[in-house]
Phi, psi and omega in degrees: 000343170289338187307284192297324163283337209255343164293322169309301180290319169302310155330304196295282185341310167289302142019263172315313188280296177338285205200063177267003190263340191256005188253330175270342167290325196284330216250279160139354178211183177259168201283168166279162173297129181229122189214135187074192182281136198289157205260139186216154184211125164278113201321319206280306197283296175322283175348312171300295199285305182227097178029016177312121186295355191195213195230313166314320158272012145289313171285325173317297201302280186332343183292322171291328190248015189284359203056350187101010172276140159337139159198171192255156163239176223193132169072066168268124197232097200212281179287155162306323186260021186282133183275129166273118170303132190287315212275329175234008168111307225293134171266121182274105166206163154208163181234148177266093177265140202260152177284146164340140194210135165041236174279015160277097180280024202204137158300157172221156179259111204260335186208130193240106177228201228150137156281156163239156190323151132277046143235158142299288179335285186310291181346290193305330188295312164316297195303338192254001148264351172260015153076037176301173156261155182288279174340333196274330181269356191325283164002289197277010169269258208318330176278316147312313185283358186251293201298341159312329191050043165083006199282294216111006195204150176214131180266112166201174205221144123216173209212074183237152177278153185254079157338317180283324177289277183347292181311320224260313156328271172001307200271347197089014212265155173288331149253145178304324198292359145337315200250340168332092200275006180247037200329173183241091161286353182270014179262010194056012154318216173300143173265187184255000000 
């Protein structure tokens, strides 16, 4: 997650510097200064504390006290191969979310990342209280039990950025499809 902040905050910077004047005419205001490690709230522990029904309303909230800077949410209970630390409960995950911007009225998650399960065993447990169909991963069960070498277990991460949600934060803009260099038309978006 230092990682992940410290790409942020060069973004916004070069940004500012690049070309803050026309991301602020589009924006309607400048981007915020983002210096240091990104502000992070744990998805479970808000909820909890003050009684919020989701991860959506988790972003609101955190959205109000962000100052308008980007932060992460963090302890996420959301894909099946997201890994749950056996030892705190906690599923090692976060989303980078940019706070409501310009004609834009909603947070948005511009980049999502994870540990991914190491077991099988779990892995198999998760889809099947989220109801995956099984049968459908046979393949990727089989591919995993050849890649374990007998440990039982396999370590990977992954992490990406949405260029469009990201763009489409930044500027402030009111529909994603705004940032679309492909519209999408069967979604009602922009037409060609």
């Amino acid at each position: 997650m230092r990682l992940v902040s410290v790409l942020t905050a060069s973004l916004f910077h070069r940004l500012s510097a690049a070309c803050g004047d026309i991301v602020e005419e589009i924006r309607g205001e400048p981007l915020p200064v983002v210096e240091g490690a990104l502000e992070s709230f744990d998805a479970a522990e808000v909820k909890a504390a003050e009684g919020l029904p989701d991860d959506d309303a988790v972003e609101r909230w955190a959205s109000e006290r962000s100052g308008g800077r980007p932060f992460l949410v963090t302890n996420l209970e959301r894909e099946a191969y997201d890994c749950r630390d056996p030892e705190t409960g906690r599923f090692l995950n976060y989303d980078l979310v940019c706070p409501p911007a310009g004609d834009n009225s909603h947070p948005v998650e511009c980049l999502s990342g994870a540990e991914r399960t190491r077991s099988l065993t779990d892995l198999r447990i998760r889809m099947r209280d989220l109801e995956y169909p099984m049968d459908y991963f046979e393949p990727f069960f089989e591919l995993y039990e050849s890649l374990d070498e007998g440990r039982g277990a396999i370590r990977c991460a992954g992490g990406g950025f949405g260029v469009e949600r990201l763009t489409f934060a930044l500027l402030g803009l009111r529909d994603i499809h705004e940032v679309y260099p492909f519209p999408r038309t069967a979604e009602g978006g922009i037409g060609i």
